[in-house]
Structure formats: structure tokens, C-alpha cells
CSV table of C-alpha atoms in Angstrom, one decimal:
chain,number,residue,atom,x,y,z
A,154,UNK,CA,-10.6,39.8,23.1
A,155,UNK,CA,-14.2,40.5,23.3
A,156,UNK,CA,-14.6,42.8,20.3
A,157,UNK,CA,-13.3,41.4,17.0
A,158,UNK,CA,-14.7,44.1,14.8
A,159,UNK,CA,-11.5,46.0,14.4
A,160,UNK,CA,-9.0,43.1,14.3
A,161,UNK,CA,-8.6,43.6,10.5
A,162,UNK,CA,-6.7,46.9,11.2
A,163,UNK,CA,-4.4,45.5,13.8
A,164,UNK,CA,-1.0,44.0,13.1
A,165,UNK,CA,-0.9,40.2,13.5
A,166,UNK,CA,1.0,40.3,16.7
A,167,UNK,CA,-1.5,42.6,18.3
A,168,UNK,CA,-4.4,40.2,17.9
A,169,UNK,CA,-3.3,38.5,21.1
A,170,UNK,CA,-3.7,34.9,20.1
A,171,UNK,CA,-0.2,33.9,20.8
A,172,UNK,CA,1.0,34.0,24.4
A,173,UNK,CA,-2.5,34.5,25.7
A,174,UNK,CA,-3.3,30.8,26.4
A,175,UNK,CA,-1.4,27.9,27.9
A,176,UNK,CA,-2.0,25.9,24.7
A,177,UNK,CA,0.1,28.3,22.6
A,178,UNK,CA,3.2,27.2,24.6
A,179,UNK,CA,2.8,23.6,23.6
A,180,UNK,CA,5.0,22.2,20.8
A,181,UNK,CA,3.3,21.3,17.5
A,182,UNK,CA,3.8,17.6,18.2
A,183,UNK,CA,1.7,17.9,21.3
A,184,UNK,CA,-1.1,19.6,19.5
A,185,UNK,CA,-1.0,17.8,16.1
A,186,UNK,CA,-1.3,19.2,12.6
A,187,UNK,CA,-4.1,19.8,10.2
A,188,UNK,CA,-3.9,20.0,6.5
A,189,UNK,CA,-5.2,23.2,4.9
A,190,UNK,CA,-6.2,24.1,1.3
A,191,UNK,CA,-5.8,27.8,0.6
A,192,UNK,CA,-7.5,29.5,-2.3
A,193,UNK,CA,-5.9,32.9,-3.1
A,194,UNK,CA,-6.8,35.4,-5.8
A,195,UNK,CA,-4.5,35.5,-8.8
A,196,UNK,CA,-2.6,32.5,-7.6
A,197,UNK,CA,-3.0,28.8,-7.6
A,198,UNK,CA,-4.4,26.8,-4.7
A,199,UNK,CA,-1.9,25.8,-2.1
A,200,UNK,CA,-2.0,22.9,0.4
A,201,UNK,CA,0.0,23.1,3.5
A,202,UNK,CA,0.0,22.0,7.2
A,203,UNK,CA,-0.4,24.1,10.3
A,204,UNK,CA,-0.4,23.2,14.0
A,205,UNK,CA,-3.9,22.5,15.3
A,206,UNK,CA,-5.2,25.8,16.6
A,207,UNK,CA,-6.8,26.1,20.0
A,208,UNK,CA,-9.1,29.0,19.2
A,209,UNK,CA,-10.7,30.5,16.2
A,210,UNK,CA,-8.7,33.7,16.7
A,211,UNK,CA,-5.5,31.7,16.6
A,212,UNK,CA,-6.7,30.0,13.4
A,213,UNK,CA,-7.3,33.5,11.8
A,214,UNK,CA,-3.8,34.6,12.8
A,215,UNK,CA,-2.1,31.5,11.3
A,216,UNK,CA,-4.2,31.8,8.1
A,217,UNK,CA,-3.3,35.5,7.7
A,218,UNK,CA,0.4,34.6,8.1
A,219,UNK,CA,0.1,32.0,5.3
A,220,UNK,CA,-1.9,34.3,3.0
A,221,UNK,CA,0.6,37.1,3.3
A,222,UNK,CA,1.1,40.3,5.1
A,223,UNK,CA,-1.8,42.1,3.4
A,224,UNK,CA,-4.4,39.5,4.4
A,225,UNK,CA,-7.0,40.6,7.0
A,226,UNK,CA,-9.0,38.2,9.1
A,227,UNK,CA,-12.4,39.5,7.9
A,228,UNK,CA,-11.4,38.6,4.3
A,229,UNK,CA,-10.9,34.9,5.1
A,230,UNK,CA,-13.7,32.4,4.8
A,231,UNK,CA,-13.1,29.1,6.5
A,232,UNK,CA,-14.7,25.7,5.7
A,233,UNK,CA,-14.2,22.5,7.7
A,234,UNK,CA,-14.8,19.0,6.3
A,235,UNK,CA,-17.5,17.5,8.5
A,236,UNK,CA,-19.3,14.1,8.4
A,237,UNK,CA,-22.9,14.5,9.3
A,238,UNK,CA,-24.3,12.1,11.9
A,239,UNK,CA,-27.6,10.4,10.9
A,240,UNK,CA,-28.4,8.9,14.3
A,241,UNK,CA,-28.0,5.4,15.7
A,242,UNK,CA,-24.3,5.6,15.3
A,243,UNK,CA,-24.5,6.0,11.5
A,244,UNK,CA,-22.8,8.7,9.6
A,245,UNK,CA,-23.6,10.4,6.3
A,246,UNK,CA,-21.4,11.9,3.7
A,247,UNK,CA,-18.6,14.4,4.1
A,248,UNK,CA,-19.5,18.0,3.5
A,249,UNK,CA,-17.8,21.4,3.7
A,250,UNK,CA,-19.3,23.4,6.5
A,251,UNK,CA,-18.6,27.1,7.0
A,252,UNK,CA,-16.5,27.6,10.1
A,253,UNK,CA,-17.0,30.7,12.2
A,254,UNK,CA,-16.2,31.9,15.7
A,255,UNK,CA,-19.7,31.0,17.0
A,256,UNK,CA,-19.5,27.3,15.9
A,257,UNK,CA,-15.8,26.8,16.5
A,258,UNK,CA,-16.3,24.5,19.5
A,259,UNK,CA,-18.6,22.2,17.5
A,260,UNK,CA,-16.3,21.7,14.6
A,261,UNK,CA,-12.9,21.9,16.3
A,262,UNK,CA,-12.8,18.1,16.7
A,263,UNK,CA,-13.5,17.7,13.0
A,264,UNK,CA,-10.0,19.0,12.2
A,265,UNK,CA,-8.4,15.6,11.8
A,266,UNK,CA,-4.7,14.8,11.7
A,267,UNK,CA,-4.8,14.0,8.0
A,268,UNK,CA,-1.5,14.4,6.3
A,269,UNK,CA,-2.9,14.0,2.8
A,270,UNK,CA,-6.5,15.2,2.5
A,271,UNK,CA,-7.2,18.8,3.6
A,272,UNK,CA,-9.8,19.0,6.3
A,273,UNK,CA,-9.8,22.8,6.3
A,274,UNK,CA,-10.4,25.0,3.3
A,275,UNK,CA,-9.7,28.8,3.4
A,276,UNK,CA,-10.9,31.1,0.7
A,277,UNK,CA,-9.3,34.5,0.7
A,278,UNK,CA,-11.7,37.1,-0.6
A,279,UNK,CA,-9.7,40.4,-0.4
A,280,UNK,CA,-11.4,43.8,-0.5
A,281,UNK,CA,-10.7,46.1,-3.4
A,282,UNK,CA,-8.3,48.1,-1.3
A,283,UNK,CA,-6.3,44.9,-0.6
A,284,UNK,CA,-6.3,43.9,-4.2
A,285,UNK,CA,-4.9,47.4,-5.1
A,286,UNK,CA,-2.2,46.9,-2.4
A,287,UNK,CA,-1.4,43.4,-3.8
A,288,UNK,CA,-0.9,44.8,-7.3
A,289,UNK,CA,1.3,47.6,-6.0
A,290,UNK,CA,3.4,45.3,-3.8
A,291,UNK,CA,6.8,44.5,-5.2
A,292,UNK,CA,7.2,40.8,-6.0
A,293,UNK,CA,3.6,40.0,-6.4
A,294,UNK,CA,2.6,39.0,-9.9
A,295,UNK,CA,-0.7,37.7,-11.1
A,296,UNK,CA,0.9,35.7,-14.0
A,297,UNK,CA,2.4,33.1,-11.6
A,298,UNK,CA,6.0,34.1,-12.2
A,299,UNK,CA,8.3,35.4,-9.5
A,300,UNK,CA,6.1,33.9,-6.8
A,301,UNK,CA,7.3,34.3,-3.3
A,302,UNK,CA,8.6,31.2,-1.6
A,303,UNK,CA,6.4,31.5,1.5
A,304,UNK,CA,4.2,28.6,0.3
A,305,UNK,CA,6.8,26.6,-1.4
A,306,UNK,CA,8.2,25.1,1.8
A,307,UNK,CA,4.7,23.9,2.8
A,308,UNK,CA,3.7,22.1,-0.4
């Protein structure tokens, strides 16, 4: 897709990430996994693993699926843990760097196969309309009770 400006209003299957590339037909074992820390409003932080995405758009789709049906790609902010290179083969400290479509190629290799330490952080910053929808959705509570089990299988 060349224009990502209206992807927030499309259903997830319409974003075109799945089935559009040869890499999406590989098994997760061929691609590897990355560990993700997700910060959601009104809920605690969750850590889970996802198959290593081949494109930024595929990452957005997977993240929306993990956040829930009401999440929109434009409401997600991605950060990747990246070690700065000082030169002469020396490396500096690990920092969280904002990951966006334009710098995806540079930081894609920073997504390591770590099973314990998250190398990707996603902050969900829903719009006011999404927050209203969340409050009105059955089964969603901001007190932590009656939480859906979509994240329980990943933690």
C-alpha cells in the first residue's frame, strides 16, 4: 500500500499485510520471535511474543490484534531497544528508539530473538473516540476485573 493515511478506518484483514508477501507464508519457526512489552490504557502492562514481522505494516497489524479489536494503527507508538555504535567496533548503551515506517529497515535487525527481555515496546495511545468505545464495550473494565483472556495466553 502506498497510502497509509486511511489504514485506521480499515478492518485489519483489509490492510493487506498478510498474504501480500512471500515471507508471510513462512512458519514462525523460520522467522523467529520477538518479545514485546505492550502498555495499554486502564490495564497493566503485558509482555508477549510475536513472530518476527517482515514489514512495518505487518507489525502494525499484529500489534492491533494484540491490543484488541478497537485499536487503530495510528494510535500505536513503537519503540525498539537499540545499542548505539560508537565506532571502531565499540558499542554504547541500550536505548529505546522510536520505530516508524521510514526507519523500519534500519532497526529491523535490532529485533532480537530474546525470550525474556522485550526488545520492542508498544504504547497504545487511543483517541477519545476509542476510549469511549472501550468504556462502552461489554467485558472491558478499567478496574482490572473481568479482563479478557486474549493476553493471558501470551504472558
